[in-house]
mmCIF file of C-alpha atoms in Angstrom:
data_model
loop_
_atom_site.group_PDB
_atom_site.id
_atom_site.type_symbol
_atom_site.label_atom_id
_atom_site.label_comp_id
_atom_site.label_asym_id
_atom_site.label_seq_id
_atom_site.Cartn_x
_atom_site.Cartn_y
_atom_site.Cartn_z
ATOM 1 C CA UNK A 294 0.000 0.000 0.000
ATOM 2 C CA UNK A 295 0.761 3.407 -0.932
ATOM 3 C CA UNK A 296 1.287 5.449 2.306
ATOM 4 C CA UNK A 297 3.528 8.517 0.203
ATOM 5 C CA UNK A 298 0.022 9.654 -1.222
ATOM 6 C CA UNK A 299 -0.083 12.637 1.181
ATOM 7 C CA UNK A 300 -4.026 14.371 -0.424
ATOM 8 C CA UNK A 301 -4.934 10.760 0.794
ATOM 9 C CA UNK A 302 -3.391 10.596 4.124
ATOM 10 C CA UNK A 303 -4.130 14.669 5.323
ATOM 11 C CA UNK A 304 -7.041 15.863 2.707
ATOM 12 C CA UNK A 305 -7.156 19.741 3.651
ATOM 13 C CA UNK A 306 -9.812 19.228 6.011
ATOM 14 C CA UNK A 307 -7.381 17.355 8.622
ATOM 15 C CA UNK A 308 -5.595 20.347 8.158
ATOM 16 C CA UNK A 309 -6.835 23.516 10.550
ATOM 17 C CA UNK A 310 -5.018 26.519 11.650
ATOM 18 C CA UNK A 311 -7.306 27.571 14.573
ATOM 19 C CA UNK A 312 -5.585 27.252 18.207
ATOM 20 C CA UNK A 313 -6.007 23.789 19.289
ATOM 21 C CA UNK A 314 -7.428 23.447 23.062
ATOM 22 C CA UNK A 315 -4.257 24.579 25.544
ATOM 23 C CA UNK A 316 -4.134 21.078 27.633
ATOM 24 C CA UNK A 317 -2.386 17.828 26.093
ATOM 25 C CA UNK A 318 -5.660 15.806 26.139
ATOM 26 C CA UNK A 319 -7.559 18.571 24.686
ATOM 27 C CA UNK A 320 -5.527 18.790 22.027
ATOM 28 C CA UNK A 321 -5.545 15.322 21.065
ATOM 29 C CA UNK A 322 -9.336 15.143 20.862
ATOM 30 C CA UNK A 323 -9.073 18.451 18.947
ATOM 31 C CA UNK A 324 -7.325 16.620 16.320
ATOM 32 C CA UNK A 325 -9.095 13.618 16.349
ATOM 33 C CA UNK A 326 -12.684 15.215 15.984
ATOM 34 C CA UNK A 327 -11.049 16.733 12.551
ATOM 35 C CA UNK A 328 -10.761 13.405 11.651
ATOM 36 C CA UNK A 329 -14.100 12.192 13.017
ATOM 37 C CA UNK A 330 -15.504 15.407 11.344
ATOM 38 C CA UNK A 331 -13.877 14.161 7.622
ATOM 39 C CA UNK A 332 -15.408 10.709 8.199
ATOM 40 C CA UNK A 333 -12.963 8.755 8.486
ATOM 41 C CA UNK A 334 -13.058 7.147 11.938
ATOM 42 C CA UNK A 335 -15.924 4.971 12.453
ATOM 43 C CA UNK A 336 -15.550 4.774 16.222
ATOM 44 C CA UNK A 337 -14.383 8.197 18.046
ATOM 45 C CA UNK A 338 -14.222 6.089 21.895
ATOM 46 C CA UNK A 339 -12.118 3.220 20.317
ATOM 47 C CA UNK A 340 -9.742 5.597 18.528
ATOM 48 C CA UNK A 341 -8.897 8.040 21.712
ATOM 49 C CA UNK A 342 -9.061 5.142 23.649
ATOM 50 C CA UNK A 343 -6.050 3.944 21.768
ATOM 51 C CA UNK A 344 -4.801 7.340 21.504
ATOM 52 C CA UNK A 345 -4.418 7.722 25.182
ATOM 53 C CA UNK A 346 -2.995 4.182 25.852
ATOM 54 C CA UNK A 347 -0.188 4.660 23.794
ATOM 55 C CA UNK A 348 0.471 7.966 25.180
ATOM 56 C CA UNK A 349 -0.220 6.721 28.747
ATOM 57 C CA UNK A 350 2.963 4.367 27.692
ATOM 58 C CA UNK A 351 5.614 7.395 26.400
ATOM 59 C CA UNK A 352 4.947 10.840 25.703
ATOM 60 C CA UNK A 353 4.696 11.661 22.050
ATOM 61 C CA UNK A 354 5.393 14.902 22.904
ATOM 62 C CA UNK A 355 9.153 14.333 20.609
ATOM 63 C CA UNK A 356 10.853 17.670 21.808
ATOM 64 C CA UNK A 357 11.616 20.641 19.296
ATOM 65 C CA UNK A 358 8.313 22.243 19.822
ATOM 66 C CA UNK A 359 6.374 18.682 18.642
ATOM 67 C CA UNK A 360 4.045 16.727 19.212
ATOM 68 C CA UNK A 361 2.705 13.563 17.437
ATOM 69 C CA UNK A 362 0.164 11.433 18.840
ATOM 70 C CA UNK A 363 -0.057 8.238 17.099
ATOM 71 C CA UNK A 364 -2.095 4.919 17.161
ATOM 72 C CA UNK A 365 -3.170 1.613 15.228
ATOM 73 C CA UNK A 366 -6.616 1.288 15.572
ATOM 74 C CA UNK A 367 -9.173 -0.696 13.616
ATOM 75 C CA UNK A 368 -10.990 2.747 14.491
ATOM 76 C CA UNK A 369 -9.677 4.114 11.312
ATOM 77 C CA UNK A 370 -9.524 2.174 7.799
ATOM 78 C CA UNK A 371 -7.176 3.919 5.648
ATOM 79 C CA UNK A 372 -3.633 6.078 6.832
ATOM 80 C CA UNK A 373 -4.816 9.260 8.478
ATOM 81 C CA UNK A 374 -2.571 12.021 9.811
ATOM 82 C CA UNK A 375 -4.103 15.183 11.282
ATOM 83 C CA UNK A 376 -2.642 18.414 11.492
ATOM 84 C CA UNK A 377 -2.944 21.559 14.218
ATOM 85 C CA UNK A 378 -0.458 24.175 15.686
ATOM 86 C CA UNK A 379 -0.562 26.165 18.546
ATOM 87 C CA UNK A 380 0.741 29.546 18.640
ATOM 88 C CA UNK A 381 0.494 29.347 22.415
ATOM 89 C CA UNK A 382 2.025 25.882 22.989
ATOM 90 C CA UNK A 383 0.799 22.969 24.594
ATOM 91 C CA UNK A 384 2.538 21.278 27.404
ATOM 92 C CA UNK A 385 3.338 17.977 25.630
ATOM 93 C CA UNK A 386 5.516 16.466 28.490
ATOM 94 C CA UNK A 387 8.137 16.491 26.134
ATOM 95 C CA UNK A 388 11.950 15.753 27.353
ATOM 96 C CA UNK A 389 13.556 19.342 26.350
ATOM 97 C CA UNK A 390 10.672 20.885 28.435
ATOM 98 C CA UNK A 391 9.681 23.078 24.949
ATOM 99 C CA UNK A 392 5.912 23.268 24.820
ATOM 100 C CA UNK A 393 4.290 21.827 21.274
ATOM 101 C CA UNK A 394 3.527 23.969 18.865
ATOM 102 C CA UNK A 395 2.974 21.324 15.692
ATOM 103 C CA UNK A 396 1.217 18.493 16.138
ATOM 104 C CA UNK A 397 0.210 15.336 14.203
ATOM 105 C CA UNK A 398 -2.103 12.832 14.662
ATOM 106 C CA UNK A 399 -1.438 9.293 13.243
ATOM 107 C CA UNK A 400 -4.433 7.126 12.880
ATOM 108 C CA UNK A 401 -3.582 3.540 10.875
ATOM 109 C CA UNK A 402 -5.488 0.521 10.564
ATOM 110 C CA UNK A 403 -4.323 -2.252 12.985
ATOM 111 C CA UNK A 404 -4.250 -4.421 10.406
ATOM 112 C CA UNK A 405 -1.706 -1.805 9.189
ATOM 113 C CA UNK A 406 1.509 -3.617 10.093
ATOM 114 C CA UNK A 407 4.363 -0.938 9.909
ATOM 115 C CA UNK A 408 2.850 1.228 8.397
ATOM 116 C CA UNK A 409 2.268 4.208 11.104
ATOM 117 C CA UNK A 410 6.130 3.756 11.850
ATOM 118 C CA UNK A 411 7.157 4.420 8.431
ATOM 119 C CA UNK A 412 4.796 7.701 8.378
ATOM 120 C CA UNK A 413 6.068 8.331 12.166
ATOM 121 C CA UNK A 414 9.961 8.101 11.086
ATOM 122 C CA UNK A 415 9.513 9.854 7.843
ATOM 123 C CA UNK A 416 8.136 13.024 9.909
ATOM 124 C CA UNK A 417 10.538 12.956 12.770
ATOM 125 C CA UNK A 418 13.220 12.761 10.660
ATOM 126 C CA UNK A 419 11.748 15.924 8.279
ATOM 127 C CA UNK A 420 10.976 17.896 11.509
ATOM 128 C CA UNK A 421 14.102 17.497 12.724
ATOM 129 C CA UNK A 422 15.173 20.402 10.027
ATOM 130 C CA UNK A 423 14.642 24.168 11.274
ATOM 131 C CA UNK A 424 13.287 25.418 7.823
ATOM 132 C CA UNK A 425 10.464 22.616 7.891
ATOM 133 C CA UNK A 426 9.227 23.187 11.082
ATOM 134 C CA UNK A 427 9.614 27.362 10.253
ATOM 135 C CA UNK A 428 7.382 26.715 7.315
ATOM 136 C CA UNK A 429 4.961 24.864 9.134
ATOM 137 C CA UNK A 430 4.785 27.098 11.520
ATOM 138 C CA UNK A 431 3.995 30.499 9.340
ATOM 139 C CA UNK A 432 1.909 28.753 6.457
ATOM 140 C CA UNK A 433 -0.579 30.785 5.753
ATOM 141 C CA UNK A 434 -2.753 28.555 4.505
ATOM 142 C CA UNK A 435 -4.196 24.476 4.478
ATOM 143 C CA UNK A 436 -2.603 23.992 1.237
ATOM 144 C CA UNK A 437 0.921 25.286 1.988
ATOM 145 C CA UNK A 438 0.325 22.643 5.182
ATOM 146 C CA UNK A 439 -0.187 20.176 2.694
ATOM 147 C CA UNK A 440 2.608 21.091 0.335
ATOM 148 C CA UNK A 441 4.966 20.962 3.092
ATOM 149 C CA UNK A 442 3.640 17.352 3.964
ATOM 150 C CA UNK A 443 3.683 16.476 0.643
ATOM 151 C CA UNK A 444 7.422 16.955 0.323
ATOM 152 C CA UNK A 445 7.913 15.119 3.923
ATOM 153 C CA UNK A 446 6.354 11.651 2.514
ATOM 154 C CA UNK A 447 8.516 11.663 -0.458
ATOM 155 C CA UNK B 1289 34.326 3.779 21.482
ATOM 156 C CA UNK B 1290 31.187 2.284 19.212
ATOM 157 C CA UNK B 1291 29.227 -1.403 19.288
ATOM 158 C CA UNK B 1292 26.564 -2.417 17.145
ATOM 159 C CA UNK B 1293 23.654 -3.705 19.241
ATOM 160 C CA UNK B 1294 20.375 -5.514 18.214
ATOM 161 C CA UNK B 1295 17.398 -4.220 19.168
ATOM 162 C CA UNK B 1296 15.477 -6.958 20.479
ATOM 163 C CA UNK B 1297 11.920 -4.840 22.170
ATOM 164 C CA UNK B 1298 8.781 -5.961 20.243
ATOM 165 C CA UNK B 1299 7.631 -2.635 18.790
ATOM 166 C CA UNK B 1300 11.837 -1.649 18.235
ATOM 167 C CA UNK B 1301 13.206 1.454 19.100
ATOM 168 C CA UNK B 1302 9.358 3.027 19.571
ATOM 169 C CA UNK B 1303 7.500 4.344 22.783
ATOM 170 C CA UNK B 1304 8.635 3.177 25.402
ATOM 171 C CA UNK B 1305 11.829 1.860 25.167
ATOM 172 C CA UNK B 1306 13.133 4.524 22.875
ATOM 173 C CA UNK B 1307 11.345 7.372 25.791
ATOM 174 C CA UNK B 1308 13.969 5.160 28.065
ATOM 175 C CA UNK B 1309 16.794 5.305 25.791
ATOM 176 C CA UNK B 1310 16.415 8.809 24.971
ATOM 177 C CA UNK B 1311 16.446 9.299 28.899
ATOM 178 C CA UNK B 1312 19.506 7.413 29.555
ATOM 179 C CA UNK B 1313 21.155 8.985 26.495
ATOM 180 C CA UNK B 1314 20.667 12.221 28.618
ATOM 181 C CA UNK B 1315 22.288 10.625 31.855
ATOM 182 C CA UNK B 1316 26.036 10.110 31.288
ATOM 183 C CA UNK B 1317 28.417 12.918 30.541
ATOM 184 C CA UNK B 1318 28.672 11.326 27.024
ATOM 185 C CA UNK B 1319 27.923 12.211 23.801
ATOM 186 C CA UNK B 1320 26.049 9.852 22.116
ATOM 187 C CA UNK B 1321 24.916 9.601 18.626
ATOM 188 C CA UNK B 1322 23.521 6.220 16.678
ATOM 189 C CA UNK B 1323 22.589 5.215 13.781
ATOM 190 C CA UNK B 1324 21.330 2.032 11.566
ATOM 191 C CA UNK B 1325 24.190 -0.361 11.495
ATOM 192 C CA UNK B 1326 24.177 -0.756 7.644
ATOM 193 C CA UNK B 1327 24.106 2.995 7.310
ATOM 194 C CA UNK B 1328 26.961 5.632 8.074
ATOM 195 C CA UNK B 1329 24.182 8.455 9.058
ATOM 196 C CA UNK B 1330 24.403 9.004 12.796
ATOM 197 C CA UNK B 1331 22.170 11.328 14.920
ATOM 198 C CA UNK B 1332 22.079 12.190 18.391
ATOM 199 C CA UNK B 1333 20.825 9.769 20.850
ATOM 200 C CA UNK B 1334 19.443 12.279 23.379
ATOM 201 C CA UNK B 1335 17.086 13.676 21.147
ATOM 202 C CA UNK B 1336 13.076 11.535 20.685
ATOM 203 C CA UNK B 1337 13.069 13.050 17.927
ATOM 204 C CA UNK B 1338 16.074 12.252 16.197
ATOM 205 C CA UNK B 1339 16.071 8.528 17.743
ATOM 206 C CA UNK B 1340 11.780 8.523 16.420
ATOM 207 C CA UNK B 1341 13.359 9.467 12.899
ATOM 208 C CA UNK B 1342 15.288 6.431 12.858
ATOM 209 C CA UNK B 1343 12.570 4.007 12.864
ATOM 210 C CA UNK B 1344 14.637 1.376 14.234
ATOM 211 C CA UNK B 1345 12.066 -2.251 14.352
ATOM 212 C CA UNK B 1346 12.276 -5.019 16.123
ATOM 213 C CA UNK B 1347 15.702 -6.843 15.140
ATOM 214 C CA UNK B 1348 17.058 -4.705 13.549
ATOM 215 C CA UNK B 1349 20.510 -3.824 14.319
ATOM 216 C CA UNK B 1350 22.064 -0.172 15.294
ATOM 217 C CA UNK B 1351 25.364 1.177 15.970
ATOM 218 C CA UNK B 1352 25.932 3.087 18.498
ATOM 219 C CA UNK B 1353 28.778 5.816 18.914
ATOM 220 C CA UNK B 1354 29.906 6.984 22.249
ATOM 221 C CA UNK B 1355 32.680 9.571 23.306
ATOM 222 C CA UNK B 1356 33.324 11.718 26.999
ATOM 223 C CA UNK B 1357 33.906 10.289 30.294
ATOM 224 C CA UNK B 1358 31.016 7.787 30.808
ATOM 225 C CA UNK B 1359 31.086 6.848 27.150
ATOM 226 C CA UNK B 1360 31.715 3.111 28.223
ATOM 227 C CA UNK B 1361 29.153 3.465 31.228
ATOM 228 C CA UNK B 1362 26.558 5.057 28.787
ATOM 229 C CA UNK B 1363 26.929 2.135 25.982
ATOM 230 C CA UNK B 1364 26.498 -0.422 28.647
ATOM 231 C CA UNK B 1365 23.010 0.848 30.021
ATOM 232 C CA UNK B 1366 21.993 1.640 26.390
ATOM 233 C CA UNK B 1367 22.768 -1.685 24.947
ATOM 234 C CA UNK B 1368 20.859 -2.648 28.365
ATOM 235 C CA UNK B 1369 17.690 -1.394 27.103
ATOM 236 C CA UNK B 1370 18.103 -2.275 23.617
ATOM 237 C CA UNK B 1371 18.767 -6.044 24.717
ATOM 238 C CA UNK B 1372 15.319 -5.907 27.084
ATOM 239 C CA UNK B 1373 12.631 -7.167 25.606
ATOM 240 C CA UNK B 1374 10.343 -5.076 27.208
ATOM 241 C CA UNK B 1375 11.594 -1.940 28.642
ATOM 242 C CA UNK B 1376 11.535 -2.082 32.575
ATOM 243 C CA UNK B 1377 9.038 0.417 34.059
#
């Protein structure tokens, strides 16, 4: 399966540029219910559910201003990946102590294999360069979002 | 000093034992970096996000590259956690 197929994975409506809700959890439903508002989670409970156990296990919160709650959840049936920043920044109890200001949701199938790993890596790895996370940061717009994305998943 | 070390945790070098490697990583007075063992990239072990970029799974093998005063100290409780197959709590 194709997972480099980024108008598949983040459509422009998982992308939003309003201020996420200011507490970790908040945030996390925030940018689930963007994909529960796109249709394409059948069942909201199971997915934050899965959500929060994973997080309950490490913090996604990665450091460098980021945050990237991820999950495999038979919630989901196709490679989702949500998008939201925070001017403000969330407290992502993150290692370096930086507050989140970019965060990604990763929904995959559990039947996905490694599938949300590969999308995981691929974005750490991308947002570990200063001019990606700058351009993330001051897009302007959903599309530039997705542009950005678009040359992550490459 | 370097050794390559197989990661044996089920999900690999994900969640929880890369949150505890990350931590360790930031313990010694070391600087650590690693990379894939069939690759010559290294990054820094004390960042998550760095170590998340890796994608190291299950098996797979990564060398790890170690200089400072604890560098030998560090490497031991690193290849610790890499050789646990499920992180302690």
């Amino acid at each position: 399966m194709d997972v480099t197929d980024i108008s598949t994975i983040t459509p422009l409506e998982l992308i939003s540029l309003e201020e996420p809700p200011a507490t970790k959890e908040g945030a996390i439903e925030f940018l689930l219910d963007l994909a529960v508002d796109a249709g394409r989670v059948d069942d909201r409970d199971a997915a934050l559910d899965a959500l929060l156990e994973r997080e309950g296990e490490a913090t996604t919160g990665v450091g460098f201003g980021i945050g990237i709650p991820h999950a495999k959840t038979d919630a989901v049936s196709k490679p989702t990946v949500a998008f939201a920043r925070s001017a403000e920044g969330i407290d992502f109890d993150a290692m370096d102590d930086k507050p989140a200001k970019l965060l990604f949701m990763i929904l995959v199938p559990a039947a996905g294999g490694e599938d949300h790993l590969q999308i995981l890596s691929a974005l750490s790895r991308s947002l570990m360069h200063e001019d990606v996370r700058e351009k993330l940061l001051e897009a302007e717009s959903k599309q530039t979002v997705q542009d950005v994305l678009a040359e992550v998943v490459e | 000093m370097e050794r390559t070390v197989t990661v044996v945790p089920e999900d690999g070098l994900h969640a929880r034992p890369a949150s505890k490697f990350v931590e360790t990583a930031n313990k010694f007075d070391a600087d650590v970096q690693l990379g894939r063992a069939d690759e010559d990239d290294l990054v820094p072990a004390a960042s998550m996000l760095a170590v998340t970029g890796l994608g190291v799974g299950h098996d797979e093998s990564v060398r790890l590259v170690a200089e400072g005063d604890d560098a030998e100290a560090a490497l031991d409780a690193l290849e610790d956690i890499l050789s646990t197959p499920e992180a302690k709590q």
